[in-house]
Short mmCIF file of C-alpha atoms and ligand atoms in Angstrom, two decimals:
data_model
loop_
_atom_site.label_atom_id
_atom_site.label_comp_id
_atom_site.label_asym_id
_atom_site.label_seq_id
_atom_site.Cartn_x
_atom_site.Cartn_y
_atom_site.Cartn_z
CA MET A 1 18.70 -4.65 18.61
CA LYS A 2 15.61 -2.64 19.57
CA ILE A 3 13.00 -1.86 16.95
CA LEU A 4 9.95 0.40 17.21
CA VAL A 5 7.13 -0.08 14.68
CA VAL A 6 4.70 2.84 14.44
CA GLY A 7 1.07 1.94 13.71
CA GLY A 8 -1.46 -0.70 14.64
CA GLY A 9 -3.05 -2.23 11.54
CA GLY A 10 -2.65 -5.31 9.38
CA ARG A 11 0.32 -3.78 7.59
CA GLU A 12 2.09 -3.19 10.90
CA HIS A 13 1.34 -6.73 12.13
CA THR A 14 2.99 -8.02 8.95
CA LEU A 15 5.99 -5.71 9.38
CA VAL A 16 6.45 -6.88 12.98
CA TRP A 17 6.00 -10.55 11.97
CA LYS A 18 8.67 -10.32 9.28
CA ILE A 19 11.11 -8.26 11.38
CA ALA A 20 10.72 -10.81 14.21
CA GLN A 21 12.10 -13.53 11.88
CA SER A 22 15.44 -11.72 11.56
CA PRO A 23 18.56 -13.60 12.72
CA MET A 24 19.40 -10.37 14.59
CA ALA A 25 16.74 -11.49 17.12
CA PRO A 26 15.32 -8.00 17.59
CA GLN A 27 13.35 -6.83 20.58
CA ILE A 28 10.27 -5.18 19.08
CA TYR A 29 7.97 -2.45 20.36
CA ALA A 30 4.81 -1.31 18.57
CA ALA A 31 2.88 1.94 19.03
CA PRO A 32 0.02 1.38 19.49
CA GLY A 33 -0.03 -2.14 18.00
CA ASN A 34 -3.03 -4.47 18.29
CA ALA A 35 -3.97 -7.84 19.79
CA GLY A 36 -2.09 -9.85 17.14
CA ILE A 37 1.01 -7.68 17.32
CA SER A 38 1.10 -8.08 21.11
CA GLU A 39 2.08 -11.74 20.63
CA LEU A 40 5.33 -10.65 18.95
CA ALA A 41 6.06 -7.20 20.35
CA GLN A 42 5.48 -5.05 23.39
CA CYS A 43 2.58 -2.71 22.57
CA LEU A 44 2.76 0.85 23.86
CA PRO A 45 -0.16 3.16 24.63
CA ILE A 46 1.25 5.84 22.29
CA PRO A 47 -0.89 6.79 19.26
CA ALA A 48 0.87 6.74 15.88
CA MET A 49 0.21 10.48 15.55
CA ASP A 50 1.91 11.41 18.84
CA VAL A 51 5.29 12.20 17.30
CA ASP A 52 6.70 13.82 20.44
CA GLY A 53 5.59 10.87 22.59
CA LEU A 54 7.21 8.43 20.14
CA LEU A 55 10.41 10.47 20.08
CA ALA A 56 10.59 10.57 23.88
CA PHE A 57 10.11 6.79 24.04
CA ALA A 58 12.72 6.10 21.35
CA ARG A 59 15.25 8.30 23.12
CA GLN A 60 14.61 6.82 26.52
CA LYS A 61 14.76 3.18 25.30
CA ARG A 62 17.62 3.88 22.87
CA ILE A 63 15.70 2.40 19.96
CA ASP A 64 18.06 1.33 17.14
CA LEU A 65 15.52 1.56 14.33
CA THR A 66 12.01 3.02 14.06
CA VAL A 67 9.82 1.86 11.16
CA VAL A 68 6.85 4.07 10.25
CA GLY A 69 3.74 2.29 8.95
CA PRO A 70 1.07 4.93 8.21
CA GLU A 71 1.29 8.17 6.22
CA LEU A 72 -0.03 10.64 8.81
CA PRO A 73 3.06 10.68 11.07
CA LEU A 74 5.17 11.09 7.92
CA GLU A 75 3.16 14.17 7.00
CA GLN A 76 3.69 15.39 10.56
CA GLY A 77 7.47 15.22 10.01
CA ILE A 78 8.26 12.26 12.30
CA VAL A 79 11.29 11.37 10.18
CA ASP A 80 12.74 14.89 10.29
CA LYS A 81 12.34 15.02 14.08
CA PHE A 82 13.93 11.62 14.67
CA ARG A 83 16.83 12.45 12.35
CA GLU A 84 17.42 15.74 14.15
CA ALA A 85 17.64 13.68 17.34
CA LYS A 86 20.16 11.37 15.59
CA LEU A 87 17.79 8.40 15.74
CA THR A 88 17.64 5.93 12.84
CA ILE A 89 14.22 5.86 11.22
CA PHE A 90 12.79 4.16 8.12
CA GLY A 91 10.59 6.51 6.11
CA PRO A 92 10.73 9.66 3.98
CA SER A 93 11.15 13.20 5.28
CA ARG A 94 8.10 15.46 5.33
CA GLU A 95 9.20 17.02 2.02
CA ALA A 96 9.84 13.68 0.32
CA ALA A 97 6.46 12.44 1.60
CA LEU A 98 4.81 15.18 -0.50
CA LEU A 99 4.71 12.55 -3.26
CA GLU A 100 1.78 11.09 -1.31
CA THR A 101 0.58 13.94 0.87
CA SER A 102 -0.02 16.37 -2.01
CA LYS A 103 -1.57 15.17 -5.27
CA VAL A 104 -0.70 18.54 -6.84
CA PHE A 105 2.96 18.12 -5.90
CA ALA A 106 2.97 14.54 -7.22
CA LYS A 107 1.34 15.46 -10.55
CA ASP A 108 3.60 18.47 -11.15
CA PHE A 109 6.64 16.35 -10.20
CA MET A 110 5.63 13.68 -12.72
CA VAL A 111 5.32 16.29 -15.47
CA ARG A 112 8.74 17.73 -14.58
CA HIS A 113 10.28 14.26 -14.94
CA GLN A 114 8.18 12.96 -17.85
CA ILE A 115 6.71 10.15 -15.75
CA PRO A 116 3.59 8.80 -17.51
CA THR A 117 0.37 9.69 -15.71
CA ALA A 118 -3.15 10.93 -16.51
CA ASP A 119 -3.52 14.48 -17.93
CA TYR A 120 -4.80 16.86 -15.25
CA SER A 121 -5.62 20.41 -14.22
CA VAL A 122 -5.38 21.96 -10.75
CA PHE A 123 -8.04 24.29 -9.32
CA THR A 124 -8.31 26.54 -6.29
CA SER A 125 -11.84 27.69 -7.20
CA SER A 126 -14.77 25.28 -7.22
CA ASP A 127 -16.61 27.35 -9.87
CA GLU A 128 -13.65 27.13 -12.22
CA ALA A 129 -13.28 23.42 -11.57
CA CYS A 130 -17.00 22.86 -12.28
CA ARG A 131 -16.84 24.87 -15.52
CA TYR A 132 -13.79 22.85 -16.61
CA VAL A 133 -15.62 19.57 -15.94
CA GLN A 134 -18.61 20.86 -17.96
CA ARG A 135 -16.32 21.47 -20.94
CA HIS A 136 -14.27 18.28 -20.46
CA GLY A 137 -17.17 15.86 -20.00
CA ALA A 138 -17.26 12.52 -18.14
CA PRO A 139 -15.95 10.07 -17.02
CA VAL A 140 -13.43 12.13 -15.11
CA VAL A 141 -11.62 11.79 -11.80
CA VAL A 142 -11.74 14.43 -9.04
CA LYS A 143 -8.97 14.29 -6.43
CA THR A 144 -8.52 16.09 -3.14
CA ASP A 145 -5.00 17.55 -2.99
CA GLY A 146 -4.19 16.46 0.58
CA LEU A 147 -4.58 13.25 2.58
CA ALA A 148 -8.16 12.01 2.87
CA ALA A 149 -7.85 8.50 4.33
CA GLY A 150 -8.19 6.93 0.89
CA LYS A 151 -11.55 8.60 0.22
CA GLY A 152 -10.35 11.72 -1.56
CA SER A 153 -10.42 10.41 -5.15
CA ILE A 154 -13.79 10.19 -6.87
CA VAL A 155 -14.19 8.48 -10.21
CA ALA A 156 -17.20 10.36 -11.63
CA GLU A 157 -19.30 8.72 -14.34
CA THR A 158 -21.23 11.91 -15.07
CA VAL A 159 -20.52 15.65 -15.11
CA ALA A 160 -23.10 16.14 -12.34
CA ASP A 161 -21.33 13.60 -10.09
CA ALA A 162 -17.97 15.28 -10.72
CA GLN A 163 -19.40 18.70 -9.90
CA ALA A 164 -21.02 17.37 -6.73
CA ALA A 165 -17.66 15.90 -5.67
CA ILE A 166 -15.92 19.22 -6.34
CA ARG A 167 -18.46 21.09 -4.21
CA GLN A 168 -18.19 18.57 -1.39
CA ILE A 169 -14.42 18.79 -1.32
CA MET A 170 -13.97 22.54 -1.90
CA GLU A 171 -17.10 24.16 -0.44
CA GLU A 172 -18.34 21.75 2.22
CA ARG A 173 -14.75 20.86 3.06
CA ALA A 174 -15.49 17.15 3.44
CA PHE A 175 -11.76 16.60 4.01
CA GLY A 176 -10.95 19.92 5.72
CA SER A 177 -8.01 21.92 4.42
CA ALA A 178 -6.89 18.93 2.31
CA GLY A 179 -9.56 20.19 -0.13
CA GLU A 180 -8.21 23.71 -0.70
CA ARG A 181 -7.10 22.51 -4.12
CA VAL A 182 -8.45 19.77 -6.35
CA VAL A 183 -6.91 17.89 -9.23
CA VAL A 184 -9.28 17.03 -12.07
CA GLU A 185 -7.83 14.16 -13.98
CA GLU A 186 -8.39 12.21 -17.19
CA PHE A 187 -10.00 8.80 -16.60
CA MET A 188 -7.62 5.95 -17.39
CA GLU A 189 -8.81 2.52 -18.43
CA GLY A 190 -6.96 -0.68 -17.57
CA GLU A 191 -5.95 -3.09 -14.85
CA GLU A 192 -4.30 -1.73 -11.70
CA ALA A 193 -1.20 -3.05 -9.96
CA SER A 194 1.12 -1.90 -7.19
CA ILE A 195 4.89 -1.88 -7.36
CA LEU A 196 6.73 -1.10 -4.16
CA ALA A 197 10.42 -0.31 -4.06
CA LEU A 198 12.78 0.16 -1.16
CA VAL A 199 14.69 3.39 -1.76
CA ASP A 200 17.81 4.61 0.07
CA GLY A 201 17.85 8.10 -1.41
CA GLU A 202 19.64 7.21 -4.65
CA ASN A 203 19.16 3.49 -5.16
CA TYR A 204 16.10 1.34 -5.23
CA LEU A 205 15.20 -2.31 -4.92
CA THR A 206 11.89 -3.42 -6.39
CA MET A 207 9.69 -5.77 -4.43
CA ILE A 208 7.40 -8.43 -5.87
CA SER A 209 4.37 -6.94 -7.66
CA ALA A 210 0.91 -7.02 -6.07
CA GLN A 211 -2.68 -6.14 -6.82
CA ASP A 212 -5.24 -5.04 -4.28
CA HIS A 213 -9.03 -4.91 -4.38
CA LYS A 214 -10.14 -1.48 -3.24
CA ARG A 215 -13.91 -1.75 -3.74
CA ILE A 216 -16.16 -3.18 -1.04
CA TYR A 217 -18.27 -5.51 -3.21
CA GLU A 218 -17.45 -8.50 -5.33
CA GLY A 219 -16.78 -7.78 -9.00
CA ASP A 220 -14.93 -4.60 -7.87
CA ARG A 221 -18.12 -2.63 -7.35
CA GLY A 222 -19.28 -0.17 -4.71
CA PRO A 223 -17.37 2.43 -2.71
CA ASN A 224 -13.59 2.41 -2.22
CA THR A 225 -12.19 0.97 1.01
CA GLY A 226 -8.71 0.78 2.48
CA GLY A 227 -8.44 -2.54 0.58
CA MET A 228 -10.48 -5.75 0.85
CA GLY A 229 -7.78 -8.16 -0.22
CA ALA A 230 -4.65 -8.52 -2.31
CA TYR A 231 -2.46 -11.02 -4.05
CA ALA A 232 1.12 -11.28 -5.23
CA PRO A 233 2.68 -11.50 -7.68
CA ALA A 234 0.38 -9.67 -10.12
CA PRO A 235 0.56 -11.59 -13.42
CA VAL A 236 -0.17 -8.37 -15.33
CA ILE A 237 3.34 -7.24 -14.33
CA THR A 238 5.45 -9.34 -16.67
CA GLU A 239 9.23 -8.96 -16.76
CA ASP A 240 8.92 -6.58 -19.71
CA VAL A 241 6.37 -4.43 -17.90
CA MET A 242 8.54 -4.38 -14.77
CA ALA A 243 11.48 -3.17 -16.86
CA GLU A 244 9.32 -0.43 -18.34
CA VAL A 245 8.07 0.60 -14.89
CA GLU A 246 11.66 0.86 -13.69
CA ASP A 247 12.85 2.87 -16.72
CA ARG A 248 9.93 5.23 -17.05
CA ILE A 249 8.65 5.53 -13.49
CA LEU A 250 10.84 4.32 -10.61
CA ARG A 251 14.25 5.52 -11.76
CA PRO A 252 13.05 8.98 -12.86
CA ALA A 253 11.12 9.34 -9.59
CA VAL A 254 14.04 8.37 -7.34
CA CYS A 255 16.53 10.46 -9.34
CA GLY A 256 14.11 13.36 -9.63
CA MET A 257 13.50 13.54 -5.90
CA ALA A 258 17.26 13.43 -5.23
CA ARG A 259 17.96 16.09 -7.85
CA GLU A 260 15.27 18.39 -6.56
CA GLY A 261 16.85 18.29 -3.10
CA TYR A 262 14.57 15.90 -1.21
CA PRO A 263 16.04 12.45 -1.60
CA PHE A 264 13.46 9.78 -0.90
CA GLN A 265 14.31 7.20 1.75
CA GLY A 266 11.85 4.51 2.69
CA VAL A 267 9.40 2.62 0.55
CA LEU A 268 7.98 4.17 -2.60
CA TYR A 269 4.67 2.70 -3.66
CA ALA A 270 3.67 3.26 -7.27
CA GLY A 271 -0.03 2.62 -7.91
CA LEU A 272 -0.20 1.87 -11.64
CA MET A 273 -2.80 1.59 -14.36
CA MET A 274 -1.84 -0.75 -17.17
CA THR A 275 -3.27 1.26 -20.06
CA LYS A 276 -3.09 0.45 -23.77
CA ALA A 277 -0.28 3.00 -23.95
CA GLY A 278 1.68 1.23 -21.18
CA PRO A 279 1.90 1.63 -17.41
CA ARG A 280 0.88 5.02 -16.05
CA VAL A 281 0.94 6.26 -12.47
CA VAL A 282 -2.40 6.53 -10.64
CA GLU A 283 -0.76 7.62 -7.39
CA PHE A 284 2.42 7.49 -5.38
CA ASN A 285 2.37 6.47 -1.73
CA CYS A 286 5.36 6.86 0.55
CA ARG A 287 4.75 3.86 2.83
CA PHE A 288 3.98 0.15 2.63
CA GLY A 289 0.59 -0.67 1.12
CA ASP A 290 -2.17 -2.18 3.20
CA PRO A 291 -3.09 -5.02 2.41
CA GLU A 292 -0.31 -5.38 -0.21
CA THR A 293 2.26 -5.83 2.57
CA GLN A 294 0.30 -8.86 3.82
CA VAL A 295 1.07 -10.67 0.53
CA ILE A 296 4.47 -9.19 -0.36
CA LEU A 297 6.42 -9.86 2.83
CA PRO A 298 5.43 -13.55 3.18
CA LEU A 299 7.09 -14.10 -0.21
CA LEU A 300 10.36 -12.37 0.75
CA GLU A 301 13.18 -14.85 1.33
CA HIS A 302 15.64 -12.41 2.85
CA ASP A 303 16.29 -10.82 6.23
CA PHE A 304 13.80 -7.93 6.07
CA LEU A 305 15.39 -6.11 8.99
CA GLU A 306 18.72 -6.12 7.19
CA LEU A 307 17.05 -4.49 4.16
CA LEU A 308 15.37 -1.82 6.30
CA LEU A 309 18.73 -0.95 7.86
CA ALA A 310 20.38 -0.84 4.42
CA VAL A 311 17.78 1.72 3.31
CA CYS A 312 18.60 3.92 6.30
CA ASP A 313 22.38 3.55 5.82
CA GLY A 314 22.22 4.16 2.05
CA THR A 315 23.76 0.74 1.38
CA LEU A 316 21.14 -0.92 -0.84
CA PRO A 317 23.37 -1.35 -3.94
CA GLY A 318 24.62 -4.77 -4.84
CA ARG A 319 21.97 -6.66 -2.94
CA GLN A 320 20.28 -9.63 -4.56
CA VAL A 321 17.04 -10.43 -2.87
CA ARG A 322 15.28 -13.75 -3.30
CA TRP A 323 11.54 -14.09 -3.63
CA SER A 324 9.56 -17.26 -3.19
CA SER A 325 8.17 -18.75 -6.39
CA ALA A 326 4.83 -19.20 -4.58
CA ALA A 327 1.73 -17.00 -4.80
CA ALA A 328 0.18 -15.27 -1.78
CA VAL A 329 -3.44 -14.19 -1.37
CA CYS A 330 -4.89 -12.08 1.46
CA VAL A 331 -8.61 -11.80 2.27
CA VAL A 332 -9.68 -8.98 4.56
CA MET A 333 -12.44 -9.74 7.07
CA ALA A 334 -14.28 -6.51 7.86
CA SER A 335 -16.97 -5.31 10.27
CA ALA A 336 -20.57 -5.09 8.96
CA GLY A 337 -21.16 -1.58 7.58
CA TYR A 338 -17.53 -0.84 6.67
CA PRO A 339 -16.45 1.47 4.94
CA GLY A 340 -19.42 3.34 6.45
CA GLN A 341 -20.55 3.16 10.10
CA TYR A 342 -19.81 -0.04 11.99
CA GLN A 343 -19.81 -1.36 15.56
CA ARG A 344 -16.80 -2.60 17.52
CA GLY A 345 -16.33 -4.96 20.44
CA PHE A 346 -17.53 -8.32 19.05
CA ALA A 347 -15.71 -11.47 20.16
CA ILE A 348 -13.71 -13.18 17.39
CA GLN A 349 -13.86 -16.99 17.31
CA GLY A 350 -11.59 -19.47 15.57
CA LEU A 351 -8.33 -17.50 15.58
CA GLY A 352 -6.48 -20.56 16.86
CA GLY A 353 -7.25 -22.60 13.74
CA PRO A 354 -6.20 -25.24 12.98
CA PHE A 355 -5.00 -23.75 9.72
CA ALA A 356 -3.04 -25.24 6.85
CA GLU A 357 0.66 -24.61 6.58
CA ASP A 358 1.53 -21.20 5.15
CA VAL A 359 -1.59 -19.50 6.52
CA MET A 360 -1.05 -16.29 8.49
CA VAL A 361 -3.77 -14.38 10.30
CA PHE A 362 -2.72 -10.74 10.44
CA HIS A 363 -4.70 -8.55 12.83
CA ALA A 364 -5.86 -5.08 11.75
CA GLY A 365 -8.62 -3.72 14.03
CA THR A 366 -8.48 -5.98 17.09
CA ARG A 367 -7.91 -5.55 20.80
CA MET A 368 -7.60 -7.86 23.77
CA GLN A 369 -10.01 -7.65 26.68
CA ASP A 370 -10.09 -10.20 29.53
CA ALA A 371 -8.19 -12.76 27.46
CA GLN A 372 -10.72 -12.44 24.60
CA ILE A 373 -9.85 -10.87 21.24
CA LEU A 374 -12.47 -8.34 20.12
CA THR A 375 -13.14 -6.49 16.88
CA ASP A 376 -11.89 -2.90 17.08
CA GLY A 377 -11.98 -1.41 13.59
CA GLY A 378 -13.49 -1.50 10.11
CA ARG A 379 -10.93 -3.89 8.70
CA VAL A 380 -10.53 -6.52 11.42
CA LEU A 381 -8.26 -9.25 10.03
CA GLY A 382 -6.19 -9.96 6.94
CA VAL A 383 -5.94 -13.70 6.38
CA THR A 384 -3.06 -14.64 4.07
CA ALA A 385 -2.24 -18.00 2.52
CA MET A 386 0.55 -19.08 0.23
CA GLY A 387 0.31 -21.75 -2.45
CA ALA A 388 2.19 -23.11 -5.41
CA ASN A 389 -0.11 -21.00 -7.58
CA VAL A 390 -2.94 -18.51 -7.08
CA GLN A 391 -5.59 -21.24 -7.22
CA GLU A 392 -3.98 -23.14 -4.36
CA ALA A 393 -3.47 -20.00 -2.28
CA VAL A 394 -7.09 -18.99 -2.87
CA SER A 395 -8.43 -22.40 -1.75
CA ARG A 396 -6.27 -22.32 1.37
CA VAL A 397 -7.14 -18.77 2.30
CA TYR A 398 -10.90 -19.29 2.05
CA ARG A 399 -10.70 -22.52 4.06
CA ALA A 400 -8.98 -20.51 6.81
CA VAL A 401 -11.44 -17.61 6.57
CA GLU A 402 -14.37 -20.03 6.98
CA ARG A 403 -12.95 -21.10 10.35
CA ILE A 404 -12.93 -17.57 11.76
CA SER A 405 -16.09 -15.76 12.77
CA PHE A 406 -17.49 -12.70 14.50
CA PRO A 407 -20.96 -11.18 14.31
CA GLY A 408 -21.47 -9.41 10.99
CA ALA A 409 -18.11 -10.46 9.51
CA TYR A 410 -17.94 -9.43 5.84
CA PHE A 411 -15.38 -10.50 3.27
CA ARG A 412 -15.23 -10.66 -0.49
CA GLY A 413 -15.39 -14.13 -2.02
CA ASP A 414 -13.63 -13.19 -5.27
CA ILE A 415 -10.19 -12.00 -4.21
CA ALA A 416 -7.61 -12.64 -6.96
CA HIS A 417 -10.32 -13.24 -9.58
CA ARG A 418 -8.27 -11.63 -12.35
CA ALA A 419 -5.23 -13.76 -11.61
CA LEU A 420 -7.41 -16.89 -11.42
CA ALA A 421 -8.91 -16.13 -14.81
CA ARG A 422 -5.42 -15.78 -16.25
CA GLU A 423 -4.23 -19.00 -14.63
CA GLU A 424 -7.16 -20.79 -16.22
CA ARG A 425 -6.48 -19.25 -19.60
CA PHE A 426 -2.77 -20.03 -19.38
CA SER A 427 -3.00 -23.45 -17.76
CA PRO A 428 -0.73 -26.08 -19.41
CA ASP A 429 -3.78 -27.63 -21.10
CA CYS A 430 -4.68 -24.38 -22.77
CA VAL A 431 -1.13 -23.73 -23.93
CA ALA A 432 -0.93 -27.22 -25.39
CA ARG A 433 -4.05 -26.51 -27.38
CA GLY A 434 -2.66 -23.15 -28.40
CA VAL A 435 -5.45 -21.16 -26.77
CA GLY A 436 -3.14 -18.84 -24.93
CA GLN A 437 0.43 -18.44 -23.93
CA ASP A 438 1.81 -16.60 -20.97
CA PRO A 439 4.24 -14.33 -22.80
CA ARG A 440 6.80 -13.94 -20.02
CA PRO A 441 7.14 -15.00 -16.42
CA ASP A 442 5.91 -12.39 -13.97
CA GLY A 443 8.30 -9.68 -12.87
CA ARG A 444 9.46 -10.74 -9.47
CA GLY A 445 11.64 -7.77 -8.67
CA GLY A 446 14.88 -8.30 -6.91
CA ASP A 447 18.07 -6.56 -8.00
CA SER A 448 18.99 -3.22 -6.57
CA SER A 449 19.40 -0.54 -9.15
CA HIS A 450 21.29 2.72 -9.09
CA CYS A 451 19.89 6.09 -9.99
CA SER A 452 22.22 7.08 -12.81
CA PRO A 453 21.24 10.24 -14.64
P1 AMP B 1 -5.98 7.42 -5.67
O1 AMP B 1 -6.51 8.07 -4.44
O2 AMP B 1 -5.33 8.36 -6.58
O3 AMP B 1 -5.15 6.23 -5.35
O4 AMP B 1 -7.25 6.76 -6.40
C1 AMP B 1 -8.03 5.76 -5.79
C2 AMP B 1 -8.58 4.82 -6.85
O5 AMP B 1 -9.37 5.57 -7.79
C3 AMP B 1 -7.51 4.16 -7.70
O6 AMP B 1 -7.01 2.99 -7.13
C4 AMP B 1 -8.26 3.89 -8.98
O7 AMP B 1 -9.04 2.73 -8.88
C5 AMP B 1 -9.17 5.07 -9.09
N1 AMP B 1 -8.54 6.13 -9.92
C6 AMP B 1 -7.78 7.16 -9.49
N2 AMP B 1 -7.35 7.92 -10.52
C7 AMP B 1 -7.85 7.35 -11.63
C8 AMP B 1 -7.78 7.67 -13.03
N3 AMP B 1 -7.14 8.76 -13.47
N4 AMP B 1 -8.44 6.86 -13.89
C9 AMP B 1 -9.12 5.79 -13.47
N5 AMP B 1 -9.24 5.43 -12.17
C10 AMP B 1 -8.62 6.20 -11.25
N1 LIG B 2 -3.88 -0.66 -0.63
C1 LIG B 2 -3.81 0.70 -0.93
C2 LIG B 2 -2.97 1.50 -0.06
O1 LIG B 2 -2.26 1.03 0.78
O2 LIG B 2 -2.98 2.73 -0.24
#
């Protein structure tokens, strides 16, 4: 079986790594891939955005399944084009991808289907948006309608900051035509978590919960990044919360998309805020999360390729998927200056370990030159470790990170701090003394569920 994975980051390395473990013994291609991926797959000099080039390759090689990593080719309609050419592809159509590619679409959709989310207003005029913010007050969140590489949402602490963000997006066009409309949204307070579900159009299968760390600095401060680390499962997602997320968010979203005429196929990523009033949607993404994938897939005890094919065939129902009872933690090693300006081309040392068992070094921005692996992006590596609990995974991951080096390497030292604090609070000692009690085991996802009206 021939598989093509589109993309070349840490998420795609993880996808390739997990697909390669399939008993179907797939032959894997990646476009464009990276130095780590090239150990498991043949990397092609085709950019992820070159939809026609990818289509020509898939036709010529008779690729059995194409898996799309990033959102941009989805917005370009890669899935529609492959399906027209009768090629099997994992990912949503351009219309279904609107859940991620247009914040206005996503917010209006959530209102139509009573999916809990922050109150919002949409503006096509920056003056009107600024006047609204003046009346509304701060904190408030300003969001670019279209894709903005993760930088289009600004949490403004003051009215002046919100108005400056509106002007940057709508007048200076910081994100081009993606800023023709803005969403101004109520600020939600709480802890965030990500729930990803495989969706075959009508049925979904939840994956283990995860939490990422979007801010660059420790203590979750500073500007947003693509993600500086993640861990799974997220203890904030108890079984009860998972059930609520399914009832109030996932099922209505999957059914709503099908009913509105654009059934969603692929992976639906719900970014959630656990507010006092329950889980509410911060955003939908229509692809695997990065770096959430680096902690979710290592915990999957099932043939991942078989699941991807089931999504494409519409045969998810009835599947029981097993998840490891371990915890996984991923620490991203980034170039100095990221998420701002940074340099590339530094040699990376220590990639050969030795590392403890259950440590995986996923490459994000790397390339090979003269048998040396060099840095080639803002996020360079995602180092993942598994452990019996978060504490063990954290110790293992940082021991591995300390062995790897490149000039200017930056990583956060506090990944999984919320889960660690909970583990401490809920350690057996504490429970015995009655200090705290973990109310329910974490929601580990697993059973496929049908979209019944
Ligand atoms: P988004 O682009 O919608 O995923 O937002 C990026 C990040 O901004 C989220 O992960 C949150 O940390 C924060 N954020 C977005 N919307 C809100 C909101 N309504 N209230 C609080 N924080 C938000
Ligand atoms: N980790 C956030 C994202 O993938 O959008």
